[in-house]
mmCIF file with all atom_site columns, C-alpha atoms in Angstrom:
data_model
loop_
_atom_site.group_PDB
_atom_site.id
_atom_site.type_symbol
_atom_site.label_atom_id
_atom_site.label_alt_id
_atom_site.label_comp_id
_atom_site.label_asym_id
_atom_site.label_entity_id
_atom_site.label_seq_id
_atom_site.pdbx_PDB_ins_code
_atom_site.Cartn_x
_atom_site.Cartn_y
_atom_site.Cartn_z
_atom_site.occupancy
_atom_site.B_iso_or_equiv
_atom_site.pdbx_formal_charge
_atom_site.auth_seq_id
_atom_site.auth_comp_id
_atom_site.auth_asym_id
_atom_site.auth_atom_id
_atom_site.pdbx_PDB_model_num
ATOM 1   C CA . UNK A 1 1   ? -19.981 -19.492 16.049  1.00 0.00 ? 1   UNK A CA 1
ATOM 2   C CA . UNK A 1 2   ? -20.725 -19.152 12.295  1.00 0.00 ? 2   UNK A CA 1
ATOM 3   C CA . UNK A 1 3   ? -18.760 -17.539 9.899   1.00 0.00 ? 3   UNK A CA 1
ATOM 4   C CA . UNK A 1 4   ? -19.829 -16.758 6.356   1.00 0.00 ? 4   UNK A CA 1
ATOM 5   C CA . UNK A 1 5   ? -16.783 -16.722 3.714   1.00 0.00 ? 5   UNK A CA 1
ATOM 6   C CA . UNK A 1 6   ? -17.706 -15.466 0.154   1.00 0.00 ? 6   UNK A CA 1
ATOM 7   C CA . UNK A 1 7   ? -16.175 -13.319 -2.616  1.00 0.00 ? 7   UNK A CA 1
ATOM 8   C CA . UNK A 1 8   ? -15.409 -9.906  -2.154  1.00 0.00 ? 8   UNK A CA 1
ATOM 9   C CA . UNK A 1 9   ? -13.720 -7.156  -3.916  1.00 0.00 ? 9   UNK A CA 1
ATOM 10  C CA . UNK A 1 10  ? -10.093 -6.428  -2.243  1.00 0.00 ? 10  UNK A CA 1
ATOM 11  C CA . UNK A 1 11  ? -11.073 -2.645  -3.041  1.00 0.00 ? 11  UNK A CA 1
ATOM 12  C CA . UNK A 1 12  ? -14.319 -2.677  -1.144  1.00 0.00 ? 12  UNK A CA 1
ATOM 13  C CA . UNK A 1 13  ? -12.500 -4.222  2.222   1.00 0.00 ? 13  UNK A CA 1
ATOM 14  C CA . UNK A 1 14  ? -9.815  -1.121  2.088   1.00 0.00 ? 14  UNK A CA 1
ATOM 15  C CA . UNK A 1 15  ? -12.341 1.249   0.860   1.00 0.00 ? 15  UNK A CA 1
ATOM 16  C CA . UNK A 1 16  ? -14.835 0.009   3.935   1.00 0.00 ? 16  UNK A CA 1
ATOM 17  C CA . UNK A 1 17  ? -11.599 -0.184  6.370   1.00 0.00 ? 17  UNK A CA 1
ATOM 18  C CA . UNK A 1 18  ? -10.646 3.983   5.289   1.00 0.00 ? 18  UNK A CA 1
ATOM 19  C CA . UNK A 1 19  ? -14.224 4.951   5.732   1.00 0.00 ? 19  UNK A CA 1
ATOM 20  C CA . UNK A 1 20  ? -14.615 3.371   9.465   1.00 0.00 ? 20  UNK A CA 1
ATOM 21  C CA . UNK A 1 21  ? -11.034 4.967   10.547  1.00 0.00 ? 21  UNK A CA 1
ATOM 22  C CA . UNK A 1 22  ? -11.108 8.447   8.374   1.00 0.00 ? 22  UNK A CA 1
ATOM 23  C CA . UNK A 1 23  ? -12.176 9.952   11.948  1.00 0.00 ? 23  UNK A CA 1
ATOM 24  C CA . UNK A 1 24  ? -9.136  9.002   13.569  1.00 0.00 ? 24  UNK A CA 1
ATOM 25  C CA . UNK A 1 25  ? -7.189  9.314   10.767  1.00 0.00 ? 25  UNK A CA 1
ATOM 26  C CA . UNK A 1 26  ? -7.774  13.010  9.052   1.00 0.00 ? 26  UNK A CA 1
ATOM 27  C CA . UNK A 1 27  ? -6.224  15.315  11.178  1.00 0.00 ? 27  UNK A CA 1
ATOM 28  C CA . UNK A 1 28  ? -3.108  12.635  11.564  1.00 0.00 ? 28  UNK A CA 1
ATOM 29  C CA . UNK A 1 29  ? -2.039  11.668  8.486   1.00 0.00 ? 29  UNK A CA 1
ATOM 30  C CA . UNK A 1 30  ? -2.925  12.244  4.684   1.00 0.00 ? 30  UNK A CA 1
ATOM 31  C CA . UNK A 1 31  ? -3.910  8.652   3.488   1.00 0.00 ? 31  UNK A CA 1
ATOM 32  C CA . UNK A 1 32  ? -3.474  6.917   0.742   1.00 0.00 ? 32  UNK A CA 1
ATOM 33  C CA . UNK A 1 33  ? -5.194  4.065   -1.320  1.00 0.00 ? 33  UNK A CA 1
ATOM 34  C CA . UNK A 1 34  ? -3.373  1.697   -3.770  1.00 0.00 ? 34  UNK A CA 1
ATOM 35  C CA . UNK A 1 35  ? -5.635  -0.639  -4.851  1.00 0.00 ? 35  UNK A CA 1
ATOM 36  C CA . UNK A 1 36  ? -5.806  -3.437  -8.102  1.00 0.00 ? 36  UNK A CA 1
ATOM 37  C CA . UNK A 1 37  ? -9.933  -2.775  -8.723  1.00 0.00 ? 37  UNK A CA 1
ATOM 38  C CA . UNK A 1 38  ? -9.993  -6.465  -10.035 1.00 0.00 ? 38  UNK A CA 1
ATOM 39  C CA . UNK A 1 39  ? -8.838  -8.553  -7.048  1.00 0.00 ? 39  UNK A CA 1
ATOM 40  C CA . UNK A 1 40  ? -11.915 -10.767 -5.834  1.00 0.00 ? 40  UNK A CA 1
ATOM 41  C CA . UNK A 1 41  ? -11.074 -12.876 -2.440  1.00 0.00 ? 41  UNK A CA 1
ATOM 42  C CA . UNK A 1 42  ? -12.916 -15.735 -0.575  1.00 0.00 ? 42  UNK A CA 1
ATOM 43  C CA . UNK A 1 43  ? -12.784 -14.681 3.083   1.00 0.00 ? 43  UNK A CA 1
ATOM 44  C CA . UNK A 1 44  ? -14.660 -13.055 6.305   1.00 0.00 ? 44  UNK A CA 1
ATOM 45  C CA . UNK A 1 45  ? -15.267 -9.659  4.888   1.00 0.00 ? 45  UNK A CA 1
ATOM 46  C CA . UNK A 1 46  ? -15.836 -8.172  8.664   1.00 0.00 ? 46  UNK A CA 1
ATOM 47  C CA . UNK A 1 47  ? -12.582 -10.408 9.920   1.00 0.00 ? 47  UNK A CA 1
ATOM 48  C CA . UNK A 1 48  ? -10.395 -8.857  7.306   1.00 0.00 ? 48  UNK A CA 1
ATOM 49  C CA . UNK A 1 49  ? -11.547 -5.128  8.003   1.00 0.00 ? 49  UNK A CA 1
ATOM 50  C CA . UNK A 1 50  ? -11.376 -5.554  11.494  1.00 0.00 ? 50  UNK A CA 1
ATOM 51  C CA . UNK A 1 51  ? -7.270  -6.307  10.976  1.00 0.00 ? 51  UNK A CA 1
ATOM 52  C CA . UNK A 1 52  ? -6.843  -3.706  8.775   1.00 0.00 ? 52  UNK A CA 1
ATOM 53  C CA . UNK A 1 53  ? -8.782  -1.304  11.299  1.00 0.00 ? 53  UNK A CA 1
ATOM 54  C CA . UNK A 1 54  ? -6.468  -2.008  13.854  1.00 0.00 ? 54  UNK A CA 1
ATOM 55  C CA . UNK A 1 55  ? -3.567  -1.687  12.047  1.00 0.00 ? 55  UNK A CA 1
ATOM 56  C CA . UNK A 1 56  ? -4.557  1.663   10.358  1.00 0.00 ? 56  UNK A CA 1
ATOM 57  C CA . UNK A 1 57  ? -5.638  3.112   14.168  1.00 0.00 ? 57  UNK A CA 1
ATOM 58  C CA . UNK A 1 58  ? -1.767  1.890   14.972  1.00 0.00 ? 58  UNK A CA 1
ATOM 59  C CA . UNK A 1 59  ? -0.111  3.920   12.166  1.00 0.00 ? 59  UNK A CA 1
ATOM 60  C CA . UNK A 1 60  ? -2.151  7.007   12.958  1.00 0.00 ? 60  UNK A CA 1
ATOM 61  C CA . UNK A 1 61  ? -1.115  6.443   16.710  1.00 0.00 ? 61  UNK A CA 1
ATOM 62  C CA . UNK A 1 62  ? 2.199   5.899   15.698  1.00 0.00 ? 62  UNK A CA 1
ATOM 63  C CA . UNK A 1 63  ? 2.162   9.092   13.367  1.00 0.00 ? 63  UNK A CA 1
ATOM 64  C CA . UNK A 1 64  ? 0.763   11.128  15.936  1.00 0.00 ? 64  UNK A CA 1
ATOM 65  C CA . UNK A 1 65  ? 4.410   10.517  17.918  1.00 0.00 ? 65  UNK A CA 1
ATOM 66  C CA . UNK A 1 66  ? 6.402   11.509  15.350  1.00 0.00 ? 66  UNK A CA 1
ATOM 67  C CA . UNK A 1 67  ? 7.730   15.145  14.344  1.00 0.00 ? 67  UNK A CA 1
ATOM 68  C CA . UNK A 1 68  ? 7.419   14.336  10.510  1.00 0.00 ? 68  UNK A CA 1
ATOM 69  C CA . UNK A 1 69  ? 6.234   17.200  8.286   1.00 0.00 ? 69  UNK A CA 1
ATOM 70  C CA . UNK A 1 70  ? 4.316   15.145  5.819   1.00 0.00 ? 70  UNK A CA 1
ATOM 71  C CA . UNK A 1 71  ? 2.576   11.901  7.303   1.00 0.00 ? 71  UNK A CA 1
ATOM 72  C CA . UNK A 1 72  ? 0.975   9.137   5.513   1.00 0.00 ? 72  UNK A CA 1
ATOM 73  C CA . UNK A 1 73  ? -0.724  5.925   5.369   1.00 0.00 ? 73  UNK A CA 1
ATOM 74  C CA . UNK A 1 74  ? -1.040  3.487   2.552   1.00 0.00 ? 74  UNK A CA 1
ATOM 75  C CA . UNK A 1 75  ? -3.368  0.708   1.888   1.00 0.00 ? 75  UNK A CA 1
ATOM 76  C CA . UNK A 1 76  ? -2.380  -1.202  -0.957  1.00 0.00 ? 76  UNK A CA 1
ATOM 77  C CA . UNK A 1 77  ? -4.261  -4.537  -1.910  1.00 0.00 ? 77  UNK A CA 1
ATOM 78  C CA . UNK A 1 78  ? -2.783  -6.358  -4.992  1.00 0.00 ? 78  UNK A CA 1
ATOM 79  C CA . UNK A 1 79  ? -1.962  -9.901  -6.252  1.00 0.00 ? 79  UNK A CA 1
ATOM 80  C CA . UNK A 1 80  ? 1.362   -11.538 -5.607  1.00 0.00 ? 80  UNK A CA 1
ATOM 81  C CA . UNK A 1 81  ? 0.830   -15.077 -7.821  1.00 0.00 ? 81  UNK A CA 1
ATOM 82  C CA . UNK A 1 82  ? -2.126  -17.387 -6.351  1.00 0.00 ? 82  UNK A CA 1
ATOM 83  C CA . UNK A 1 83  ? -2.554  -15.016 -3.230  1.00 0.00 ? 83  UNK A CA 1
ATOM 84  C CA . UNK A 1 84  ? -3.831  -11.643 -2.685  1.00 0.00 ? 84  UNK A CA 1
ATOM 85  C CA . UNK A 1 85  ? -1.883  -9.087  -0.617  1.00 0.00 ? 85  UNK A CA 1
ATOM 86  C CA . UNK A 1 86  ? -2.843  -6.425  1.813   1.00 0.00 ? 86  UNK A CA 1
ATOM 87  C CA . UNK A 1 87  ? -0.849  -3.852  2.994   1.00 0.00 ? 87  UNK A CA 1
ATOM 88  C CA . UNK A 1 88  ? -0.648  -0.733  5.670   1.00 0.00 ? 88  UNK A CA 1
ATOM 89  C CA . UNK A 1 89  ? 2.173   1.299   5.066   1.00 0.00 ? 89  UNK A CA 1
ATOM 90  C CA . UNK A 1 90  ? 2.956   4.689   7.054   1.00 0.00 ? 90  UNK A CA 1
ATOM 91  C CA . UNK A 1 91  ? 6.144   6.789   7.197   1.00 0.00 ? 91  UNK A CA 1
ATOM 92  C CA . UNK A 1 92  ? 6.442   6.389   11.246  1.00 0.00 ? 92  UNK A CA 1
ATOM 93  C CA . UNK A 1 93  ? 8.681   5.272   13.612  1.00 0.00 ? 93  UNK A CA 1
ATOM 94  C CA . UNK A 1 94  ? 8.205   1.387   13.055  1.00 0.00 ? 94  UNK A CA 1
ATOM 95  C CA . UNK A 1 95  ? 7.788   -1.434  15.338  1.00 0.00 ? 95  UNK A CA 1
ATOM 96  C CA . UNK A 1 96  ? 11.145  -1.781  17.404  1.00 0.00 ? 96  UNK A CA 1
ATOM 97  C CA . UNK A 1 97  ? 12.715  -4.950  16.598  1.00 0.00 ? 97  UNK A CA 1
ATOM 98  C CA . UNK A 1 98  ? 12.534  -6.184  20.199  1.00 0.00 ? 98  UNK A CA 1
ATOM 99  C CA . UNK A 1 99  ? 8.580   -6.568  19.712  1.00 0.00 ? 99  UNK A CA 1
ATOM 100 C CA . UNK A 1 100 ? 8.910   -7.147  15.391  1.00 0.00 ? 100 UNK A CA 1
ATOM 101 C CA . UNK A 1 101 ? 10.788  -10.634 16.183  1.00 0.00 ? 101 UNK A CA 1
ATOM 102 C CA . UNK A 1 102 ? 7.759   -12.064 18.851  1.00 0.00 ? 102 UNK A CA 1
ATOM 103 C CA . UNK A 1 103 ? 4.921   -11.027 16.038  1.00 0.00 ? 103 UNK A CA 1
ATOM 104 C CA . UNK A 1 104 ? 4.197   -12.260 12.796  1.00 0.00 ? 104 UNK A CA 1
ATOM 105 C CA . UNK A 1 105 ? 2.564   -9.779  10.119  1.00 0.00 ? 105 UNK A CA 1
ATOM 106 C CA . UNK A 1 106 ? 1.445   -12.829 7.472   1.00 0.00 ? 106 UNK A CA 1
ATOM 107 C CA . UNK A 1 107 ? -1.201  -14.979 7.516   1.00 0.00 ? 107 UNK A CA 1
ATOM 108 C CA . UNK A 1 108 ? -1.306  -17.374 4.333   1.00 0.00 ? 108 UNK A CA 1
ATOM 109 C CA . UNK A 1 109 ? -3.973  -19.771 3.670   1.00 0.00 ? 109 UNK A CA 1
ATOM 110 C CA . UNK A 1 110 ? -3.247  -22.495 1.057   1.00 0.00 ? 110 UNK A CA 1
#
């Protein structure tokens, strides 16, 4: 298998991410973007938007649980130092911290 790294813009990899999941999304949660225009990233485009599908589908499943008046997701992507960050925020339940301990949410690459 061949994969094909090259710059892209942090905001077009949320922007494409929102746009694949606002379906699922819409009638769940009102969501949110948070997003430093400048950031440009070396990676797998489609590898990156496929995590932060799946972890935008989870928040909306995990909103659709909860009995909260005002729901929301956030996708922030921003620069912390050398790296740039990615982020899916929602105002659910969380992960319980039986599962939280056997996961990890970070992947760095030096």
């Amino acid at each position: 298998m061949i994969f094909f790294c090259c710059y892209n813009l942090l905001s077009e990899i949320i922007d494409e991410s929102l746009t694949i999941t606002h379906n699922k999304t819409k009638h769940v949660a009102q969501v949110e973007k948070d997003i430093n225009e400048d950031v440009e990233v070396v990676c797998s485009k489609t590898e990156i938007v496929q995590v932060l599908i799946n972890l935008i589908v989870n928040a909306a499943h995990a909103l659709e649980e909860v009995e909260t008046e005002h729901k929301r997701i956030i996708a922030r992507g921003y620069t912390d130092g050398q790296y740039a960050v990615i982020e899916v925020e929602d105002n659910g339940p969380g992960i319980p911290k039986h599962i939280m301990n056997s996961i990890s949410l970070s992947w760095i690459i030096s």
